[in-house]
Amino acid sequence: MLGYTRGDVPDYQVAAFLMAVYFRGLSTAETFALTDAMVRSGETIDLGGALGRRVVDKHSTGGVGDKTTLAVGPIVAACGVPFGKMSGRGLGHTGGTLDKLEAIPGFRLELTTDEFVAQVRDVGLAIVGQTANLVPADKKLYALRDVTATVDNVSLIAASIMSKKIAGGADAIVLDVKVGDGAFMKSLADAQVLAEAMIDLGKRAGREVVCVLTDMDQPLGCAVGNALEVREAVATLRGEGPADFSELVLDAAVHLLALSDLGVDHAEAHRRAAQAVADGSATEAYERWIRAQGGDPDEAALPAAAVVHEVQAPRTGYVGRLAALPVGLAALHLGAGRREKDDAVDHAVGIVCRAKRGDAVTEGATLAEVHARDDGSAREAAAEVLAAYELVDEPPRPRPIVLDTLG
């Protein structure tokens, strides 16, 4: 990996290696050797050493409407646990945390390592873009995996995720592995295999890892699109968020607090996290964080779309299914995401799903709102969103947001 990062090893040789891994697989020891080599390809950050605290981190494998970090970070910080995270941008139908933060006017994503550490120490919370020198082998390797059709391999996925978490200095890591229509892992069994691989890598690197497997058969929460998701995250910090999203945010915060140096069990962690929302301290932590990175925390400052188009129910019934992938693609086509790495993002556009799986609706009721830049794109997205809904005569069986927890 060091030779490949320096340019000493040509792409065709590493492509052959990737193809061999794709077809033959790697043992757990070999997967860790790859992960360790990727970590050593660039700089590492000793955030815990700089702060004198046990550092926790969270990562999601990505999905539709997944704005969890924006709410979890302030709750954890409000409870007295420093939260420092390096995040990425979205590609395709999955949104990136950095894209959501860029919807906030003035928000500064690029901090030096010293500025990053200082803000986590002084403010309790910082989320920034990954530095160019952190796991550079992963950037090169992922680009090559993309063009050689070797992305879909558990060892390579696990090594990519865990190398960045280890290099970022986390002592304990909570991984949210999405499962379902809008996720990379379509089945619970596949997600469990990936989770177990990442837990093993964490143990070998001396880290504590908890994997939470969560539902992505429908969008998470209601909002899909950058500014819309920021608004929903802020509402959740006030205790006014959608039930499924609020549950997942609280679950992730509880795991992080229990893994921290507070010395609390899950019951006490749950009490403290819920209290931070109830007493307003989580909202205060959010506003303090946004201002520290140059942003305006006032929701009125967020961009708004010129057109809001309602998607209406064609008949009375229950929402039997709301497929996540078509909703994510509709948001992508509106401009909320990017097809190519260098595409521009329209932070104002997106979709708000007013009816979710299990909800009763009447004919003509609003299923969703499409926020668009013009009438034409709004109508096209509305047709895509309507096709994502399946209305049935009987309420469907409930599906929990948390499907399994490992580690």
PDB file of N, CA, C and O in Angstrom, residues 5 40-41 44 50 74 80 89 96 115 122 140 153 161 208 216 240 243 246 259 263 270 295 307 324 345 355 395 403:
ATOM      1  N   THR A   5       0.665   4.058  -2.868  1.00  0.00           N
ATOM      2  CA  THR A   5       0.356   5.452  -2.532  1.00  0.00           C
ATOM      3  C   THR A   5       1.418   6.390  -3.087  1.00  0.00           C
ATOM      4  O   THR A   5       1.105   7.489  -3.562  1.00  0.00           O
ATOM      5  N   ARG A  40      -1.199   3.143   7.818  1.00  0.00           N
ATOM      6  CA  ARG A  40       0.191   3.599   7.804  1.00  0.00           C
ATOM      7  C   ARG A  40       0.562   4.360   6.536  1.00  0.00           C
ATOM      8  O   ARG A  40       1.674   4.886   6.432  1.00  0.00           O
ATOM      9  N   SER A  41      -0.356   4.431   5.576  1.00  0.00           N
ATOM     10  CA  SER A  41      -0.058   5.136   4.324  1.00  0.00           C
ATOM     11  C   SER A  41      -0.050   6.653   4.482  1.00  0.00           C
ATOM     12  O   SER A  41       0.397   7.376   3.589  1.00  0.00           O
ATOM     13  N   THR A  44      -1.733   9.975  11.138  1.00  0.00           N
ATOM     14  CA  THR A  44      -2.761   9.565  12.081  1.00  0.00           C
ATOM     15  C   THR A  44      -2.943  10.673  13.104  1.00  0.00           C
ATOM     16  O   THR A  44      -2.052  11.502  13.297  1.00  0.00           O
ATOM     17  N   ALA A  50      -4.310  14.071  22.836  1.00  0.00           N
ATOM     18  CA  ALA A  50      -4.333  15.530  22.879  1.00  0.00           C
ATOM     19  C   ALA A  50      -5.349  16.048  23.894  1.00  0.00           C
ATOM     20  O   ALA A  50      -5.130  17.080  24.538  1.00  0.00           O
ATOM     21  N   PRO A  74     -24.344  16.812  18.887  1.00  0.00           N
ATOM     22  CA  PRO A  74     -24.703  17.765  19.941  1.00  0.00           C
ATOM     23  C   PRO A  74     -25.220  17.111  21.230  1.00  0.00           C
ATOM     24  O   PRO A  74     -24.957  17.614  22.325  1.00  0.00           O
ATOM     25  N   GLY A  80     -21.260  15.985  27.975  1.00  0.00           N
ATOM     26  CA  GLY A  80     -19.910  16.099  28.497  1.00  0.00           C
ATOM     27  C   GLY A  80     -18.884  15.189  27.856  1.00  0.00           C
ATOM     28  O   GLY A  80     -17.782  15.051  28.376  1.00  0.00           O
ATOM     29  N   ARG A  89     -18.300  13.213   1.797  1.00  0.00           N
ATOM     30  CA  ARG A  89     -19.373  13.715   0.949  1.00  0.00           C
ATOM     31  C   ARG A  89     -20.169  12.544   0.378  1.00  0.00           C
ATOM     32  O   ARG A  89     -19.710  11.414   0.364  1.00  0.00           O
ATOM     33  N   GLY A  96     -24.122  12.823   1.995  1.00  0.00           N
ATOM     34  CA  GLY A  96     -22.948  12.910   2.853  1.00  0.00           C
ATOM     35  C   GLY A  96     -23.134  13.974   3.916  1.00  0.00           C
ATOM     36  O   GLY A  96     -23.784  15.008   3.684  1.00  0.00           O
ATOM     37  N   GLU A 115      -6.520  23.119  14.761  1.00  0.00           N
ATOM     38  CA  GLU A 115      -7.817  23.782  14.957  1.00  0.00           C
ATOM     39  C   GLU A 115      -8.898  22.768  15.319  1.00  0.00           C
ATOM     40  O   GLU A 115      -9.756  23.030  16.168  1.00  0.00           O
ATOM     41  N   ASP A 122     -12.390  22.816  23.283  1.00  0.00           N
ATOM     42  CA  ASP A 122     -13.007  24.033  23.819  1.00  0.00           C
ATOM     43  C   ASP A 122     -14.531  24.064  23.651  1.00  0.00           C
ATOM     44  O   ASP A 122     -15.236  24.606  24.505  1.00  0.00           O
ATOM     45  N   LYS A 140      -7.028   6.265  -3.194  1.00  0.00           N
ATOM     46  CA  LYS A 140      -6.550   5.677  -4.444  1.00  0.00           C
ATOM     47  C   LYS A 140      -7.177   4.308  -4.685  1.00  0.00           C
ATOM     48  O   LYS A 140      -7.584   3.981  -5.802  1.00  0.00           O
ATOM     49  N   ASN A 153     -17.130  -6.110  -1.886  1.00  0.00           N
ATOM     50  CA  ASN A 153     -16.388  -7.176  -1.210  1.00  0.00           C
ATOM     51  C   ASN A 153     -16.270  -6.814   0.258  1.00  0.00           C
ATOM     52  O   ASN A 153     -15.825  -5.711   0.593  1.00  0.00           O
ATOM     53  N   ILE A 161     -13.515   1.328   5.691  1.00  0.00           N
ATOM     54  CA  ILE A 161     -14.185   2.025   6.792  1.00  0.00           C
ATOM     55  C   ILE A 161     -13.292   2.099   8.026  1.00  0.00           C
ATOM     56  O   ILE A 161     -13.075   3.170   8.607  1.00  0.00           O
ATOM     57  N   GLU A 208     -12.603  -0.615  20.684  1.00  0.00           N
ATOM     58  CA  GLU A 208     -13.875  -1.225  21.042  1.00  0.00           C
ATOM     59  C   GLU A 208     -14.901  -0.801  20.003  1.00  0.00           C
ATOM     60  O   GLU A 208     -15.049   0.396  19.727  1.00  0.00           O
ATOM     61  N   MET A 216     -33.108   0.375   6.421  1.00  0.00           N
ATOM     62  CA  MET A 216     -33.067   1.348   5.335  1.00  0.00           C
ATOM     63  C   MET A 216     -33.960   0.870   4.184  1.00  0.00           C
ATOM     64  O   MET A 216     -33.684   1.109   3.021  1.00  0.00           O
ATOM     65  N   GLU A 240     -38.726  17.223  18.668  1.00  0.00           N
ATOM     66  CA  GLU A 240     -39.848  17.327  17.743  1.00  0.00           C
ATOM     67  C   GLU A 240     -39.610  16.563  16.442  1.00  0.00           C
ATOM     68  O   GLU A 240     -40.276  16.808  15.438  1.00  0.00           O
ATOM     69  N   ALA A 243     -40.497   9.899  14.645  1.00  0.00           N
ATOM     70  CA  ALA A 243     -40.298   8.855  15.659  1.00  0.00           C
ATOM     71  C   ALA A 243     -39.134   7.940  15.332  1.00  0.00           C
ATOM     72  O   ALA A 243     -38.305   7.632  16.206  1.00  0.00           O
ATOM     73  N   SER A 246     -35.765   9.875  15.627  1.00  0.00           N
ATOM     74  CA  SER A 246     -35.492  10.202  17.027  1.00  0.00           C
ATOM     75  C   SER A 246     -35.032   8.975  17.799  1.00  0.00           C
ATOM     76  O   SER A 246     -34.111   9.048  18.629  1.00  0.00           O
ATOM     77  N   LEU A 259     -19.828   3.953  25.937  1.00  0.00           N
ATOM     78  CA  LEU A 259     -18.460   3.613  25.562  1.00  0.00           C
ATOM     79  C   LEU A 259     -17.448   4.667  26.012  1.00  0.00           C
ATOM     80  O   LEU A 259     -16.243   4.450  25.925  1.00  0.00           O
ATOM     81  N   GLY A 263     -18.185   6.470  32.538  1.00  0.00           N
ATOM     82  CA  GLY A 263     -18.406   5.374  33.472  1.00  0.00           C
ATOM     83  C   GLY A 263     -19.870   5.106  33.754  1.00  0.00           C
ATOM     84  O   GLY A 263     -20.228   4.737  34.880  1.00  0.00           O
ATOM     85  N   HIS A 270     -28.958   6.522  28.688  1.00  0.00           N
ATOM     86  CA  HIS A 270     -30.259   6.859  28.098  1.00  0.00           C
ATOM     87  C   HIS A 270     -30.894   8.037  28.845  1.00  0.00           C
ATOM     88  O   HIS A 270     -31.429   8.970  28.228  1.00  0.00           O
ATOM     89  N   GLY A 295     -20.633  29.112  11.022  1.00  0.00           N
ATOM     90  CA  GLY A 295     -21.963  29.011  10.436  1.00  0.00           C
ATOM     91  C   GLY A 295     -23.015  29.791  11.201  1.00  0.00           C
ATOM     92  O   GLY A 295     -22.801  30.230  12.334  1.00  0.00           O
ATOM     93  N   VAL A 307     -39.896  26.030  -5.503  1.00  0.00           N
ATOM     94  CA  VAL A 307     -41.150  25.325  -5.783  1.00  0.00           C
ATOM     95  C   VAL A 307     -41.351  24.207  -4.775  1.00  0.00           C
ATOM     96  O   VAL A 307     -40.418  23.445  -4.494  1.00  0.00           O
ATOM     97  N   ALA A 324     -36.965   3.150  -0.259  1.00  0.00           N
ATOM     98  CA  ALA A 324     -35.963   4.183  -0.022  1.00  0.00           C
ATOM     99  C   ALA A 324     -35.213   4.574  -1.292  1.00  0.00           C
ATOM    100  O   ALA A 324     -34.973   5.766  -1.543  1.00  0.00           O
ATOM    101  N   VAL A 345     -23.906  20.536  -5.914  1.00  0.00           N
ATOM    102  CA  VAL A 345     -25.092  20.113  -5.176  1.00  0.00           C
ATOM    103  C   VAL A 345     -25.991  21.319  -4.923  1.00  0.00           C
ATOM    104  O   VAL A 345     -25.508  22.389  -4.550  1.00  0.00           O
ATOM    105  N   ALA A 355     -45.987  10.802   4.730  1.00  0.00           N
ATOM    106  CA  ALA A 355     -46.578   9.523   5.135  1.00  0.00           C
ATOM    107  C   ALA A 355     -45.514   8.442   5.026  1.00  0.00           C
ATOM    108  O   ALA A 355     -44.824   8.336   4.009  1.00  0.00           O
ATOM    109  N   PRO A 395     -53.078  -2.508   7.467  1.00  0.00           N
ATOM    110  CA  PRO A 395     -51.780  -1.988   7.944  1.00  0.00           C
ATOM    111  C   PRO A 395     -50.714  -3.077   7.908  1.00  0.00           C
ATOM    112  O   PRO A 395     -50.976  -4.215   8.291  1.00  0.00           O
ATOM    113  N   LEU A 403     -32.418  -3.305  13.900  1.00  0.00           N
ATOM    114  CA  LEU A 403     -32.666  -4.706  13.552  1.00  0.00           C
ATOM    115  C   LEU A 403     -31.790  -5.659  14.364  1.00  0.00           C
ATOM    116  O   LEU A 403     -32.187  -6.796  14.629  1.00  0.00           O
TER     117      LEU A 403
END
